[in-house]
PDB file of C-alpha atoms in Angstrom:
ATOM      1  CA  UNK A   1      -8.573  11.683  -5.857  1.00 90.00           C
ATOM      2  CA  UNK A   2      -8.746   8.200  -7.142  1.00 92.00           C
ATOM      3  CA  UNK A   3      -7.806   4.833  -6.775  1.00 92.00           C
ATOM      4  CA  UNK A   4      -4.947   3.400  -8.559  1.00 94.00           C
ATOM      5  CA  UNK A   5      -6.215   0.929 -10.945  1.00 92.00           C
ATOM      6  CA  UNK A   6      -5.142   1.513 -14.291  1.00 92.00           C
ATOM      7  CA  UNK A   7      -1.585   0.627 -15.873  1.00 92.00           C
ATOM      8  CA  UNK A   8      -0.576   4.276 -16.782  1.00 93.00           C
ATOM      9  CA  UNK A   9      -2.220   5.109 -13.583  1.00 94.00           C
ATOM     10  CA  UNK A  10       0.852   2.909 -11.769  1.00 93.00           C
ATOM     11  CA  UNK A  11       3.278   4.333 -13.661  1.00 93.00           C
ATOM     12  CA  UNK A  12       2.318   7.657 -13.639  1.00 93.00           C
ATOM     13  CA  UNK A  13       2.784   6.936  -9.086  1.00 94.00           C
ATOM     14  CA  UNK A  14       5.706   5.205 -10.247  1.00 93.00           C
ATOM     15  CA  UNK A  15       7.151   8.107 -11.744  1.00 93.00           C
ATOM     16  CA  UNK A  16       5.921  10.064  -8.725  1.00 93.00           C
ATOM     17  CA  UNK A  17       7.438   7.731  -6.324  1.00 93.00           C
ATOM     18  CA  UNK A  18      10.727   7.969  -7.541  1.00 91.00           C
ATOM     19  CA  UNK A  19      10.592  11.775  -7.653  1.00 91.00           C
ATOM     20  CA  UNK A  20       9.518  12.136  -4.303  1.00 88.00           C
ATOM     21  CA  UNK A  21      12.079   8.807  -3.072  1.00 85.00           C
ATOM     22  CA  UNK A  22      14.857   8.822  -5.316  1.00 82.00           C
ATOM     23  CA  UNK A  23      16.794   5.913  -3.102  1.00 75.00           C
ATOM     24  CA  UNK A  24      14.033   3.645  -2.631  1.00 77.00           C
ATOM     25  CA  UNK A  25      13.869   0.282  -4.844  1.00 76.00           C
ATOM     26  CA  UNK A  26      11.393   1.114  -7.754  1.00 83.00           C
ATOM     27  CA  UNK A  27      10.830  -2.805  -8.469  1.00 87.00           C
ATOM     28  CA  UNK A  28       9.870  -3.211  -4.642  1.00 88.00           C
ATOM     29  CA  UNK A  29       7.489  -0.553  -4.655  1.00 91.00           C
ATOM     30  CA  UNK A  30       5.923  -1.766  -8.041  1.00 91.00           C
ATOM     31  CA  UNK A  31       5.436  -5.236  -6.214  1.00 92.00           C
ATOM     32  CA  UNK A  32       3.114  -3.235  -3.619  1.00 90.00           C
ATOM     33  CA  UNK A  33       1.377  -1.611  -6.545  1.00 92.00           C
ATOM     34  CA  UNK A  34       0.032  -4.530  -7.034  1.00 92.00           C
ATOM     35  CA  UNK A  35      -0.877  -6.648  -4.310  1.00 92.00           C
ATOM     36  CA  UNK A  36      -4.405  -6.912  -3.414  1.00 90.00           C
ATOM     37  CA  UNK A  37      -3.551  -5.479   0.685  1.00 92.00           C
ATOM     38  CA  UNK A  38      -2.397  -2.462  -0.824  1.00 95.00           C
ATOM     39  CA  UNK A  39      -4.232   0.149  -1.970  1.00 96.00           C
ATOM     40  CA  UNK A  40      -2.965   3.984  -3.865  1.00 96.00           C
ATOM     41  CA  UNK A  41      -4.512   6.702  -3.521  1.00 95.00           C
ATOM     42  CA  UNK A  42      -3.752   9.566  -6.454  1.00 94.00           C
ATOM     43  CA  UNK A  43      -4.606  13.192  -7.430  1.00 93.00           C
ATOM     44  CA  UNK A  44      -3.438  13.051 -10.840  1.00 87.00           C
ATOM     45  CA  UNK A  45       0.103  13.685 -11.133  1.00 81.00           C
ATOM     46  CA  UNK A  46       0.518  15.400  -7.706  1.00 92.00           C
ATOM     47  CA  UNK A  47       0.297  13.023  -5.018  1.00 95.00           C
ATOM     48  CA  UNK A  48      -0.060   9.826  -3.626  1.00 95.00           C
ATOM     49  CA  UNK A  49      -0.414   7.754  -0.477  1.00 95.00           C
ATOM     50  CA  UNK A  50       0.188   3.521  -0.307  1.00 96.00           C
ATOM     51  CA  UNK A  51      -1.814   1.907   2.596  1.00 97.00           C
ATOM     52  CA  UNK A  52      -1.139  -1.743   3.988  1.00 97.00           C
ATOM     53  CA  UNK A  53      -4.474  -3.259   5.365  1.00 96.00           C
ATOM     54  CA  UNK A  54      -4.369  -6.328   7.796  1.00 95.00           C
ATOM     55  CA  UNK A  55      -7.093  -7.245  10.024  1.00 95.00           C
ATOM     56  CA  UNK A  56      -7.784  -4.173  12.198  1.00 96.00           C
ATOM     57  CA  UNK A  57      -4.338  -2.805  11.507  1.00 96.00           C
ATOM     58  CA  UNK A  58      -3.571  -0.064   8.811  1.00 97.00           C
ATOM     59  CA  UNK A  59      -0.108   1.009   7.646  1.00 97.00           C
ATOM     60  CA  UNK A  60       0.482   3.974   5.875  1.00 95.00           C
ATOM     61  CA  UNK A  61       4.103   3.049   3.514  1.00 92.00           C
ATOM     62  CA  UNK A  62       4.206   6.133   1.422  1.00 91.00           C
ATOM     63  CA  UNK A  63       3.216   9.609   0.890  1.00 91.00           C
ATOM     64  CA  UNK A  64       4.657  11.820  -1.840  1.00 91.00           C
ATOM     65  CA  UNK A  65       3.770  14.850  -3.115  1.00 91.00           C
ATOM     66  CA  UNK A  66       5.414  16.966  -5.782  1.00 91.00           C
ATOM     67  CA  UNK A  67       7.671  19.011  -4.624  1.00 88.00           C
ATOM     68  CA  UNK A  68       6.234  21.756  -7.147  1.00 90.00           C
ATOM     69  CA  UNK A  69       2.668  21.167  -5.435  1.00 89.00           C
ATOM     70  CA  UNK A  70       3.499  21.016  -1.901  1.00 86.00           C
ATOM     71  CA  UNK A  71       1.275  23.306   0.737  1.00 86.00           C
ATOM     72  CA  UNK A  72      -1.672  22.901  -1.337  1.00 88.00           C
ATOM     73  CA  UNK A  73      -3.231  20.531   1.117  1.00 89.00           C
ATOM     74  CA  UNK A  74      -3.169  17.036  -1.250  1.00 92.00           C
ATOM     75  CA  UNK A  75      -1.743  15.271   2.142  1.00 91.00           C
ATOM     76  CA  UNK A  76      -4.388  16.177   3.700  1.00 92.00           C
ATOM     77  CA  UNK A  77      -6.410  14.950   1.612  1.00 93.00           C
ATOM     78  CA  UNK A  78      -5.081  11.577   0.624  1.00 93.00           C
ATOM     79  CA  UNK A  79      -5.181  10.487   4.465  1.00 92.00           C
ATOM     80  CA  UNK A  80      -8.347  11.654   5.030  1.00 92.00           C
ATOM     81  CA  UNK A  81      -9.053   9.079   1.686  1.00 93.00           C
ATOM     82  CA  UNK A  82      -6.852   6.263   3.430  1.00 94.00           C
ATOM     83  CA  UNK A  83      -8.106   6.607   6.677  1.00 94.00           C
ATOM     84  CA  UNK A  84     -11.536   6.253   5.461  1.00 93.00           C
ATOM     85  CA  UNK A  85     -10.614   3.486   2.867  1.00 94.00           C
ATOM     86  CA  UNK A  86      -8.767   1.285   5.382  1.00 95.00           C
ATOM     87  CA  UNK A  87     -11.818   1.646   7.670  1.00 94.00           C
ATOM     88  CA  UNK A  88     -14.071  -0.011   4.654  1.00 92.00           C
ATOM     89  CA  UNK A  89     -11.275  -2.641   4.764  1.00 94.00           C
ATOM     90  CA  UNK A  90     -11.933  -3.025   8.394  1.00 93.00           C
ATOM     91  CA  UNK A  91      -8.950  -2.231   9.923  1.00 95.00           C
ATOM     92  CA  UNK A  92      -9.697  -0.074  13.133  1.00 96.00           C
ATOM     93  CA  UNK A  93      -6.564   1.689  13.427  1.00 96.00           C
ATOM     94  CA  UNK A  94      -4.356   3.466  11.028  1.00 97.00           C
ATOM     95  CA  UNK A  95      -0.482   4.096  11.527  1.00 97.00           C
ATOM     96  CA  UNK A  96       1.906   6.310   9.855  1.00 96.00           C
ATOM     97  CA  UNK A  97       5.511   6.726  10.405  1.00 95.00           C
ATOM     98  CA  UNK A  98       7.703   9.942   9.512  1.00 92.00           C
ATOM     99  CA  UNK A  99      11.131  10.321   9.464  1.00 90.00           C
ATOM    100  CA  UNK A 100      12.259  13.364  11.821  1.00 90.00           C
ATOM    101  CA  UNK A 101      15.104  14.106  10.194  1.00 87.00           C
ATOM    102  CA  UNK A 102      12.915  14.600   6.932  1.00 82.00           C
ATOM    103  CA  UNK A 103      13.127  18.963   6.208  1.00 81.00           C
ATOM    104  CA  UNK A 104       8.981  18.307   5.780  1.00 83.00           C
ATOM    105  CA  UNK A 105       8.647  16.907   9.187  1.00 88.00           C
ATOM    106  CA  UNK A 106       6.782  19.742  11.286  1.00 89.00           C
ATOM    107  CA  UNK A 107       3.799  19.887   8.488  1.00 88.00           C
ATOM    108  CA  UNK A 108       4.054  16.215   8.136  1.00 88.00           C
ATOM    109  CA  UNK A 109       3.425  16.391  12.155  1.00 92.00           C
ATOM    110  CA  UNK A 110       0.857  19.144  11.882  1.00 92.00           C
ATOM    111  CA  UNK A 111      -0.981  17.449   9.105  1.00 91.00           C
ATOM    112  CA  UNK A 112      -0.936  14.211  11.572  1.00 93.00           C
ATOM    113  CA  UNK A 113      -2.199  15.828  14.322  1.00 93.00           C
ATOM    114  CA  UNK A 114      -4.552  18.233  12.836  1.00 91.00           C
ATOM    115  CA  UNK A 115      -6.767  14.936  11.320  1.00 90.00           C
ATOM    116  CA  UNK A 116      -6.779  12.931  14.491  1.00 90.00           C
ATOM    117  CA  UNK A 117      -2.987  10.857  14.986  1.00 95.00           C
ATOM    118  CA  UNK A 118      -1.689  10.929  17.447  1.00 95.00           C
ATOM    119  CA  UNK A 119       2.401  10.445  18.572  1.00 95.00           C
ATOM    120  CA  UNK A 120       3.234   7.178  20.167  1.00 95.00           C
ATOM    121  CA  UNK A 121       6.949   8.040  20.002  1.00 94.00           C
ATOM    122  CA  UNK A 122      10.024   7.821  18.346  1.00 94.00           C
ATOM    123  CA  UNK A 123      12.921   5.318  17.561  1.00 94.00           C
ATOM    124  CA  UNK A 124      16.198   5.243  15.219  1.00 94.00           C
ATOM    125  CA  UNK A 125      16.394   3.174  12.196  1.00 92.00           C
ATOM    126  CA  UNK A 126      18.186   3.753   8.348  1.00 89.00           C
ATOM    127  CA  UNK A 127      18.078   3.877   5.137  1.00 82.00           C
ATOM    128  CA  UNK A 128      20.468   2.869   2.706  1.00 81.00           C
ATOM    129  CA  UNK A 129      21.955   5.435  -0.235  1.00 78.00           C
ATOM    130  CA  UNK A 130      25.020   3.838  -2.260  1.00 80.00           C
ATOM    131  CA  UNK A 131      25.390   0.914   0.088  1.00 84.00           C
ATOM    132  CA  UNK A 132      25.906   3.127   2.988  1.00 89.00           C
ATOM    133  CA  UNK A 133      23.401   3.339   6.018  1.00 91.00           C
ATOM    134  CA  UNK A 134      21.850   6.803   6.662  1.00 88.00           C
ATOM    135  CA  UNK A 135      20.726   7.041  10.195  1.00 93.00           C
ATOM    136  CA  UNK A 136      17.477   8.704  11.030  1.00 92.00           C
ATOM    137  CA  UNK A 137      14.960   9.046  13.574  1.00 94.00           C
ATOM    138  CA  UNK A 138      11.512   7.921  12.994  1.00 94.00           C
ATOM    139  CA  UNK A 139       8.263   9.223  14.588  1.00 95.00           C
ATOM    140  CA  UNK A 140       5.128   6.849  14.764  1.00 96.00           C
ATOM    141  CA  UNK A 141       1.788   8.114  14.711  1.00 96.00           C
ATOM    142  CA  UNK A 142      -1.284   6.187  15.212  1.00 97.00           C
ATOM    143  CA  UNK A 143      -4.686   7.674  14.632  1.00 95.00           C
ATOM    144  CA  UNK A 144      -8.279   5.504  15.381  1.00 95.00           C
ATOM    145  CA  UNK A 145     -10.812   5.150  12.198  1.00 95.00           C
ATOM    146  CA  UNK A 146     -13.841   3.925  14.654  1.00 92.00           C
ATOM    147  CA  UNK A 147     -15.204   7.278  14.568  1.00 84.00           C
ATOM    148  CA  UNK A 148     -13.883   8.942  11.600  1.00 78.00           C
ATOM    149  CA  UNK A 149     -17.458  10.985  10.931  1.00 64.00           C
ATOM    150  CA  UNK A 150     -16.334  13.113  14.217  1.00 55.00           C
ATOM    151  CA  UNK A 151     -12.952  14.297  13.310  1.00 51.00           C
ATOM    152  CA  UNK A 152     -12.362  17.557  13.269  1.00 44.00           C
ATOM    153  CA  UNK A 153     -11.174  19.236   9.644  1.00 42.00           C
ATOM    154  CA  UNK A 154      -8.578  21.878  11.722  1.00 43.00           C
ATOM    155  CA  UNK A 155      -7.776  22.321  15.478  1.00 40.00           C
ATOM    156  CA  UNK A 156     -10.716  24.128  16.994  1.00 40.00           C
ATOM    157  CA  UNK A 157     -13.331  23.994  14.128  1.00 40.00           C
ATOM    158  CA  UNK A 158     -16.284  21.034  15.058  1.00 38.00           C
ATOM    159  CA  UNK A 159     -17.256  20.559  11.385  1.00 41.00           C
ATOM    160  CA  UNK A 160     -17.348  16.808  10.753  1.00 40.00           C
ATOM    161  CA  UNK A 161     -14.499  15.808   8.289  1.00 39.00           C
ATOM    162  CA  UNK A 162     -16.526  13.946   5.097  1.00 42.00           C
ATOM    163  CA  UNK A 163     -15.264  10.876   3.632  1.00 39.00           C
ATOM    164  CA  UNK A 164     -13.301  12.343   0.646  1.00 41.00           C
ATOM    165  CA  UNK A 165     -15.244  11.687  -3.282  1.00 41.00           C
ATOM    166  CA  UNK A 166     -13.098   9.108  -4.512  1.00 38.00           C
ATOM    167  CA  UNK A 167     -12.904   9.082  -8.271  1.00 39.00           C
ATOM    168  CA  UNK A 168     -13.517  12.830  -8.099  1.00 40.00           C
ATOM    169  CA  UNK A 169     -10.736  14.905  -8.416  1.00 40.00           C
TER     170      UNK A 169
END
């Protein structure tokens, strides 16, 4: 997992991006690529998460994985990564929102709760495909990064969860 820093490392998430969110604007999400209060975290061609640091507040945009490589724990992974990167940002807090409607929702949810969010709650909103508003549902989940050292890796174990090796894959 690594930063994304290089040019063929942008459109290589990019490419991801629009695999994983065929109806989203590819020029906005380019735009968040590369402003400086966004960061990417990648595992090669597999994954990705975009984070949105302001003052003690942390906003997790996007997570995609490859469909191909889901259930091989990469989500896990790259929030651990954010969570820990937004905390050297200083934010304080980090929250994530999920669309219930999405088919991936319950191991979105168990992958939130299982590294420390919790559920504030739930409230409708859209998106737009072909001009046309799709409703959906959206859960918010907000997890604290003042003690990230103390979270535990699954429900039940006490291991401490490690910062993840960035720039290691």
């Amino acid at each position: 997992m690594k930063l994304v820093e290089t040019k063929q490392e942008k459109k290589d998430v990019l490419a991801l991006h629009h695999l994983c969110f065929p109806f989203e604007n590819e020029e906005s999400f380019r735009r968040l690529l590369e402003n400086e209060t966004y960061f990417t975290f990648h595992i090669d061609a597999e994954a990705y998460v975009t984070t949105h640091v302001k003052g003690v507040c942390a906003t997790t945009l996007y997570l995609g994985t490859n469909p191909k490589s889901r259930g091989q724990g990469y989500a896990t992974r790259l929030f651990l990564g954010a969570m820990h990167e937004a905390r050297s940002r200083g934010a304080e807090y980090l929250d994530s929102f999920s669309s219930e409607d999405n088919e991936d929702f319950k191991s979105v949810s168990y992958i939130h709760r299982m590294i420390g969010f919790i559920p504030l709650g739930s409230f409708p909103d859209h998106y737009m495909h072909e001009a046309k508003k799709c409703p959906i549902t959206v859960c918010h989940f907000r997890a604290s990064l003042m003690n990230l050292g103390k979270r535990p890796l699954e429900p039940g174990r006490r291991e401490e969860v490690k910062a993840p090796g960035v720039g290691a894959k």
